[in-house]
JSON list of C-alpha atoms in Angstrom, two decimals:
[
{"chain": "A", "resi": 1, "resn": "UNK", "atom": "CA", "xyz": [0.00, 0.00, 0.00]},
{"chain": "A", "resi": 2, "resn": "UNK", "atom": "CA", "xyz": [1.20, 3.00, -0.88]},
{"chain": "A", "resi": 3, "resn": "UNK", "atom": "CA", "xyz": [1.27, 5.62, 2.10]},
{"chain": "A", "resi": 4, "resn": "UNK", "atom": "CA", "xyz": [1.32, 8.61, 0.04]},
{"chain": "A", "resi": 5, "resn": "UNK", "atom": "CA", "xyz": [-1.49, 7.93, -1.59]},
{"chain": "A", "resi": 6, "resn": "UNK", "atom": "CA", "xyz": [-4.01, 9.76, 1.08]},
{"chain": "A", "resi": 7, "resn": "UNK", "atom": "CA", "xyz": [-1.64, 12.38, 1.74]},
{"chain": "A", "resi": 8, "resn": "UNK", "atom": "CA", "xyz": [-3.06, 15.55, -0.55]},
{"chain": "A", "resi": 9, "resn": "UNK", "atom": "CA", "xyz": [-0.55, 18.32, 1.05]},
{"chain": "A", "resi": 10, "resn": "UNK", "atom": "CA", "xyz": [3.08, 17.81, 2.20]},
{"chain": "A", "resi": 11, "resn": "UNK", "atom": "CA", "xyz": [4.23, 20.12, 5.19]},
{"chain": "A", "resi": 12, "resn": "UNK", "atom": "CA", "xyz": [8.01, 20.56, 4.07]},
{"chain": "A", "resi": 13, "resn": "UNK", "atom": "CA", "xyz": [9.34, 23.62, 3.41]},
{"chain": "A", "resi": 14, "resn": "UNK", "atom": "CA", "xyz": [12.46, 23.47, 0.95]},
{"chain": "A", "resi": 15, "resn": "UNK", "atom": "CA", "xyz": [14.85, 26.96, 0.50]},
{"chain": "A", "resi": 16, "resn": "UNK", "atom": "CA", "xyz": [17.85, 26.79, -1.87]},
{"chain": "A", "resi": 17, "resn": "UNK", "atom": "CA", "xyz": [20.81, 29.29, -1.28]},
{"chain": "A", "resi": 18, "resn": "UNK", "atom": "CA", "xyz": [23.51, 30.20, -4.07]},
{"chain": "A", "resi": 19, "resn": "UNK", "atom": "CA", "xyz": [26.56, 29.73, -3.09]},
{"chain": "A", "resi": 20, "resn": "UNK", "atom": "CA", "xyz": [28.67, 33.01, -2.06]},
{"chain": "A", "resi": 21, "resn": "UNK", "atom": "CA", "xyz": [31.17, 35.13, -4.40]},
{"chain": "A", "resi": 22, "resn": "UNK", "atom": "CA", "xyz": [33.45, 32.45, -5.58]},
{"chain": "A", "resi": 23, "resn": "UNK", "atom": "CA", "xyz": [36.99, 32.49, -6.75]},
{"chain": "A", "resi": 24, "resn": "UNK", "atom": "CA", "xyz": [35.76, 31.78, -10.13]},
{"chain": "A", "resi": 25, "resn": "UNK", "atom": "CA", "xyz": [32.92, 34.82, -10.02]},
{"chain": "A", "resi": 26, "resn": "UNK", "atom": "CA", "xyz": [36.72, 36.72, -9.17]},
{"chain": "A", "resi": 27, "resn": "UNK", "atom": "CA", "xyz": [38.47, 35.29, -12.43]},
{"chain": "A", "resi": 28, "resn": "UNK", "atom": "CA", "xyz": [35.37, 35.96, -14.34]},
{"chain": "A", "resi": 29, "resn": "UNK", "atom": "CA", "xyz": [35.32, 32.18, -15.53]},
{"chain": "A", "resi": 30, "resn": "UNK", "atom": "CA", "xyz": [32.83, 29.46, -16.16]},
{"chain": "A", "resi": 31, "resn": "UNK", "atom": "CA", "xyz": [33.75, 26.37, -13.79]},
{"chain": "A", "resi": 32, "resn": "UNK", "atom": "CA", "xyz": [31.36, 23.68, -14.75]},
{"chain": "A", "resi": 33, "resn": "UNK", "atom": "CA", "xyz": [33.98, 20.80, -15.13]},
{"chain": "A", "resi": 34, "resn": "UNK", "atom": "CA", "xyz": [33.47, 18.24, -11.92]},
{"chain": "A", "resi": 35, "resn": "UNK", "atom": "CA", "xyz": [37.42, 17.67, -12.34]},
{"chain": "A", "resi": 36, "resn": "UNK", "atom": "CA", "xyz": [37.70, 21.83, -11.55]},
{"chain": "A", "resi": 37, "resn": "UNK", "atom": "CA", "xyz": [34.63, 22.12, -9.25]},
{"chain": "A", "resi": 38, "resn": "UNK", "atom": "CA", "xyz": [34.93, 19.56, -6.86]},
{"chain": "A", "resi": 39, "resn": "UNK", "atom": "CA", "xyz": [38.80, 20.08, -6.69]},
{"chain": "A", "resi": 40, "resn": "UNK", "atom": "CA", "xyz": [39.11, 24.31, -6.86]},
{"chain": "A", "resi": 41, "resn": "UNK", "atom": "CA", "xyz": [37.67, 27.37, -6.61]},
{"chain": "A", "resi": 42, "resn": "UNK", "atom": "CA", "xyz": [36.21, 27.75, -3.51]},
{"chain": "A", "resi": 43, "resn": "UNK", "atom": "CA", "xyz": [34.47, 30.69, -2.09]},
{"chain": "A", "resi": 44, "resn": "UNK", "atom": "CA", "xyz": [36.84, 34.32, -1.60]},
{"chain": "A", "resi": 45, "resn": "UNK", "atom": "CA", "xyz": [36.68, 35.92, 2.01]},
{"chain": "A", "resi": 46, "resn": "UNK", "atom": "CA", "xyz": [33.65, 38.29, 0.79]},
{"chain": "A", "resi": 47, "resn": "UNK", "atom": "CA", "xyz": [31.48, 34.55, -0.48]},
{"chain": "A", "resi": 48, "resn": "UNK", "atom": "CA", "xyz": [32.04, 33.64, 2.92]},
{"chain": "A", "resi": 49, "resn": "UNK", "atom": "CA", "xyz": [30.75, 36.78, 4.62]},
{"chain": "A", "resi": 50, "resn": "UNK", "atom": "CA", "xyz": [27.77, 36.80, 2.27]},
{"chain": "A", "resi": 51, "resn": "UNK", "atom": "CA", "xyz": [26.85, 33.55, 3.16]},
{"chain": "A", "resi": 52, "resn": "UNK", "atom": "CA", "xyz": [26.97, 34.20, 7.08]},
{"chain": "A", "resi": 53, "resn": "UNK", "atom": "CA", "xyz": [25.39, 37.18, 6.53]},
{"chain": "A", "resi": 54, "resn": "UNK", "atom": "CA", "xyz": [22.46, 35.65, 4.58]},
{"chain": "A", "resi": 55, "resn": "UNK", "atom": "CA", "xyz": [22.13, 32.90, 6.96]},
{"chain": "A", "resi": 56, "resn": "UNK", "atom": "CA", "xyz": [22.61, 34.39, 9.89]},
{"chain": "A", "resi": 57, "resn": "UNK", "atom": "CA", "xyz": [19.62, 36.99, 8.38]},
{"chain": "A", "resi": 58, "resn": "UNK", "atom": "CA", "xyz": [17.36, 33.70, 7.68]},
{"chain": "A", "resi": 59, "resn": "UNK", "atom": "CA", "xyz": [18.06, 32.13, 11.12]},
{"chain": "A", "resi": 60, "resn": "UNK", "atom": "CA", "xyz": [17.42, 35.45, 12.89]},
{"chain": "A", "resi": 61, "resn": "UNK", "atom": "CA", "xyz": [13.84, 35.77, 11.56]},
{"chain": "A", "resi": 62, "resn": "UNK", "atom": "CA", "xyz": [13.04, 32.08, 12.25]},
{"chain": "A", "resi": 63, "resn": "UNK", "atom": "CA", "xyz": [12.90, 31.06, 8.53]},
{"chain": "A", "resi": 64, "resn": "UNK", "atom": "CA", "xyz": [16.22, 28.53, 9.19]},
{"chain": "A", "resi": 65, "resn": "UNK", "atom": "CA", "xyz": [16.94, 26.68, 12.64]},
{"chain": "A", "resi": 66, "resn": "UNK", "atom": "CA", "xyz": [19.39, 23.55, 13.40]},
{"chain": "A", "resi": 67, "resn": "UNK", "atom": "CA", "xyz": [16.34, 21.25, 12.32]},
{"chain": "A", "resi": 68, "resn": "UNK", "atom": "CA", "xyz": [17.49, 22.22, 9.01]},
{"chain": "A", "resi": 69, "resn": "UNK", "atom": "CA", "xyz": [19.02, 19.54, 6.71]},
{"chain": "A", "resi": 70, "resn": "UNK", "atom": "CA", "xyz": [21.31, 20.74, 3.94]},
{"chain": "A", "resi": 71, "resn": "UNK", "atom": "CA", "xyz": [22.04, 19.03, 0.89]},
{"chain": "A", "resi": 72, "resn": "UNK", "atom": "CA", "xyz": [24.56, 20.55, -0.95]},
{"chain": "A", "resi": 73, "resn": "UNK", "atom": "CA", "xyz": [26.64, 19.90, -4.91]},
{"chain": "A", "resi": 74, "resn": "UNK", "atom": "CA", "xyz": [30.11, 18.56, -4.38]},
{"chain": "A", "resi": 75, "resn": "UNK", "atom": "CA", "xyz": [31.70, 21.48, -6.05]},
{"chain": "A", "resi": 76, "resn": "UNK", "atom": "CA", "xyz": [34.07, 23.40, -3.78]},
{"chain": "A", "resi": 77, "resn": "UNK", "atom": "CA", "xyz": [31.91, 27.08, -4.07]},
{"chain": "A", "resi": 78, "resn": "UNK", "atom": "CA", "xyz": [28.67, 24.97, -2.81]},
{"chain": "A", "resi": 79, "resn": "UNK", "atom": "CA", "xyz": [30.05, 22.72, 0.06]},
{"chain": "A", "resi": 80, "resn": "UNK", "atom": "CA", "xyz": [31.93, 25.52, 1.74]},
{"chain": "A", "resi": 81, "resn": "UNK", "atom": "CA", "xyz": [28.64, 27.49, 1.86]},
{"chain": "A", "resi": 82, "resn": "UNK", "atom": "CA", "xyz": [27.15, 24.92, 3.06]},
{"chain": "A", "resi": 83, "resn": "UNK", "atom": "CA", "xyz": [29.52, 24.02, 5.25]},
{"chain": "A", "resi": 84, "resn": "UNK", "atom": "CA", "xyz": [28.80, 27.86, 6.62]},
{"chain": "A", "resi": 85, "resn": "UNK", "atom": "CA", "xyz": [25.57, 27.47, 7.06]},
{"chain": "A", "resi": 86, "resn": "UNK", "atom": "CA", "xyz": [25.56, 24.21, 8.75]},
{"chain": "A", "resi": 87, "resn": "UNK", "atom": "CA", "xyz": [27.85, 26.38, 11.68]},
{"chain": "A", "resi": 88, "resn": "UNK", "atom": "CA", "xyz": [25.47, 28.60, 11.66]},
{"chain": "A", "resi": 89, "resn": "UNK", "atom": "CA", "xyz": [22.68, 27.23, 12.25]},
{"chain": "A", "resi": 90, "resn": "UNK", "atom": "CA", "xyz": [24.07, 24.40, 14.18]},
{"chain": "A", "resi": 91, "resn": "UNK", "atom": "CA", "xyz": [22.60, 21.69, 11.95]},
{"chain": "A", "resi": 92, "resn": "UNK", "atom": "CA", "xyz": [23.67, 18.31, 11.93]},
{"chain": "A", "resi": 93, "resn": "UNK", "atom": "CA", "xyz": [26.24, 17.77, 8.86]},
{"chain": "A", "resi": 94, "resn": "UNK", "atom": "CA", "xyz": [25.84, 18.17, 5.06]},
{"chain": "A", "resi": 95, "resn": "UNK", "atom": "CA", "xyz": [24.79, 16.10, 2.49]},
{"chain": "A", "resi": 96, "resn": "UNK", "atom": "CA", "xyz": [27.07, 16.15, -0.61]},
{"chain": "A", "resi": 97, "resn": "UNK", "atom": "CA", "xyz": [25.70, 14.45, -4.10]},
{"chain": "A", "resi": 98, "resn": "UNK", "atom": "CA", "xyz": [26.68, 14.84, -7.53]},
{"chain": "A", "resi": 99, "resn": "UNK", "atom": "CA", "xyz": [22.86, 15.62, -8.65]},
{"chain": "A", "resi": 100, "resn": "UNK", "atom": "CA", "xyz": [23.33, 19.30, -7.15]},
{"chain": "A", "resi": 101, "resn": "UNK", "atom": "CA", "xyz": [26.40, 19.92, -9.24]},
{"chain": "A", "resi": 102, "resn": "UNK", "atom": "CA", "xyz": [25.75, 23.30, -11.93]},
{"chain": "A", "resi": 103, "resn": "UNK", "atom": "CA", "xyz": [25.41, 21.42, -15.36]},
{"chain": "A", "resi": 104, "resn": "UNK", "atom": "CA", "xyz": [28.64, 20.94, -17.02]},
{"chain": "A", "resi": 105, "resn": "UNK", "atom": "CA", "xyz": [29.17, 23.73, -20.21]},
{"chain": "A", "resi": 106, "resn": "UNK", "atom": "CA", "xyz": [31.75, 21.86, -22.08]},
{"chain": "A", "resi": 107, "resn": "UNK", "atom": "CA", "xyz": [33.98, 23.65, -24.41]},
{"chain": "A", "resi": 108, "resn": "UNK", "atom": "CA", "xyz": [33.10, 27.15, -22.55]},
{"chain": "A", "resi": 109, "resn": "UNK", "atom": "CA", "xyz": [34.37, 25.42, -19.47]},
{"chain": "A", "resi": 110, "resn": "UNK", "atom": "CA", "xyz": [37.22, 27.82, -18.20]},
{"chain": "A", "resi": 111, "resn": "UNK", "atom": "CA", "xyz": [36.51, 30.30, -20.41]},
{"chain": "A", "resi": 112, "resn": "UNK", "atom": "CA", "xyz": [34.77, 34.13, -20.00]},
{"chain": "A", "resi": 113, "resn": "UNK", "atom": "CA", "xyz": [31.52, 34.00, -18.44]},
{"chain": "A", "resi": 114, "resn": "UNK", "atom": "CA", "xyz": [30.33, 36.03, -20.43]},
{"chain": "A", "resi": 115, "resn": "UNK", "atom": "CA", "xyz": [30.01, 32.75, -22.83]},
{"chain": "A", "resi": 116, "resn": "UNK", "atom": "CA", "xyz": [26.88, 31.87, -20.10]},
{"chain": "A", "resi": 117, "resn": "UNK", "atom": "CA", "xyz": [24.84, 34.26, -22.54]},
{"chain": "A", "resi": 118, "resn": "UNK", "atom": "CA", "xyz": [25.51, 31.82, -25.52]},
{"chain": "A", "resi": 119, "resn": "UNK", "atom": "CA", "xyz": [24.32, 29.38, -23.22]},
{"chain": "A", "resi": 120, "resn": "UNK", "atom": "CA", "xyz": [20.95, 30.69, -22.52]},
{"chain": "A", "resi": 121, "resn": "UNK", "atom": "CA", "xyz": [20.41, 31.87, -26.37]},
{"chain": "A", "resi": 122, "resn": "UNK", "atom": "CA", "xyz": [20.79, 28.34, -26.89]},
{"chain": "A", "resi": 123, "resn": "UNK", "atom": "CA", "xyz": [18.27, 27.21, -24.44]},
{"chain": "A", "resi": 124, "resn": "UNK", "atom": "CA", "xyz": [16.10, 30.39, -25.49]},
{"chain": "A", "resi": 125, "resn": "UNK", "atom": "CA", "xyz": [16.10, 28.70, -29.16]},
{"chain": "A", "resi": 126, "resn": "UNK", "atom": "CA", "xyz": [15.62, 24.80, -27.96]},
{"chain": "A", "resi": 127, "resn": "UNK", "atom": "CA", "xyz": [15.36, 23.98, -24.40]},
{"chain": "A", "resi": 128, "resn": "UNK", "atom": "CA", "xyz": [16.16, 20.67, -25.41]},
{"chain": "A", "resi": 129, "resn": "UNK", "atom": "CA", "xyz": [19.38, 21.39, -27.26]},
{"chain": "A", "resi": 130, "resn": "UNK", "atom": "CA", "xyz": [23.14, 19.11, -26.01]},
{"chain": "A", "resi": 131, "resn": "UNK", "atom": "CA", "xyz": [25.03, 22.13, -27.12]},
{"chain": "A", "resi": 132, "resn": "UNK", "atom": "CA", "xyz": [27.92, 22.76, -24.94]},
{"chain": "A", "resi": 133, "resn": "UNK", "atom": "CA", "xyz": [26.29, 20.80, -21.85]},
{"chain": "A", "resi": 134, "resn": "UNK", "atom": "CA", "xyz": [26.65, 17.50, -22.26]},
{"chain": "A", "resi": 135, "resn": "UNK", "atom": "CA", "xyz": [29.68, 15.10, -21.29]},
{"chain": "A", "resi": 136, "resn": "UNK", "atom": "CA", "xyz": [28.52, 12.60, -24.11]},
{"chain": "A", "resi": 137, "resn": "UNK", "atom": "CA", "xyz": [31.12, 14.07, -26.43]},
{"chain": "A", "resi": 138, "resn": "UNK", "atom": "CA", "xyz": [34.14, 13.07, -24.35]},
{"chain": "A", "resi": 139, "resn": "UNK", "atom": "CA", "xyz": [32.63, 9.31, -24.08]},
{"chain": "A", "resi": 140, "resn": "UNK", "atom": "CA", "xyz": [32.18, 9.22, -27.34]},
{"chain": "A", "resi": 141, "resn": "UNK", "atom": "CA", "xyz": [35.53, 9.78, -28.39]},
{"chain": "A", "resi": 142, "resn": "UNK", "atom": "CA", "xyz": [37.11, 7.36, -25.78]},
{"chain": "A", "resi": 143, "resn": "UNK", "atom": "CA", "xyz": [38.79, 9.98, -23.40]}
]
């Protein structure tokens, strides 16, 4: 039998929060590649005040308490803000998994983020499109 069945309104609440100003966001590049992301570019000294700032903000008003669980990507900019937020709000520990991680932007990987806006006319044309975001060409070719 299945449980949820009868249930016609869940009673979770669910907030995401960006990660702060990253060392990437400084270098004005797109870090997409997990090999980059879950290895480099953490957050600068101002990411890290913005995120205790933000959370200390959403904690204050009662939005955020320790009952809070915190999934976070494995990329260096995410876990270290959540890694803030778990101190601040004296949660438990963080949950790290792959599924969080930003999508990957292939051959604009490392390059100007200004290249995000070729992204997004992309999507704007075909939401659907595997241009630049998918990591099918590299197992395709055997690397």
């Amino acid at each position: 039998m299945n449980k949820l069945q009868s249930i016609t309104k869940l009673h979770n609440r669910y907030f995401v929060l960006r990660h702060g100003r990253s060392k990437a966001n400084d270098e004005e590049l797109i870090v997409s590649h997990p090999d980059e992301g879950t290895s480099g570019y953490g957050l600068t000294e101002a990411g890290k005040e913005q995120v205790r700032i933000s959370v200390t903000h959403a904690k204050g008003k009662g939005i955020l308490d320790a009952a809070t669980i915190i999934y976070s990507s494995d990329f260096v900019r995410a876990r270290e803000t959540a890694e803030i937020a778990k101190e601040v709000l004296g949660s438990e520990e963080v949950i790290l998994t792959s599924k969080l991680r930003e999508r990957y932007f292939g051959s604009w990987d490392k390059k100007h983020n200004a290249h995000y806006q070729d992204v997004w006319n992309d999507d704007e044309k075909n939401p659907h499109h595997k241009i630049q975001t998918s990591f099918s060409h590299l197992f395709n070719r055997g690397q």
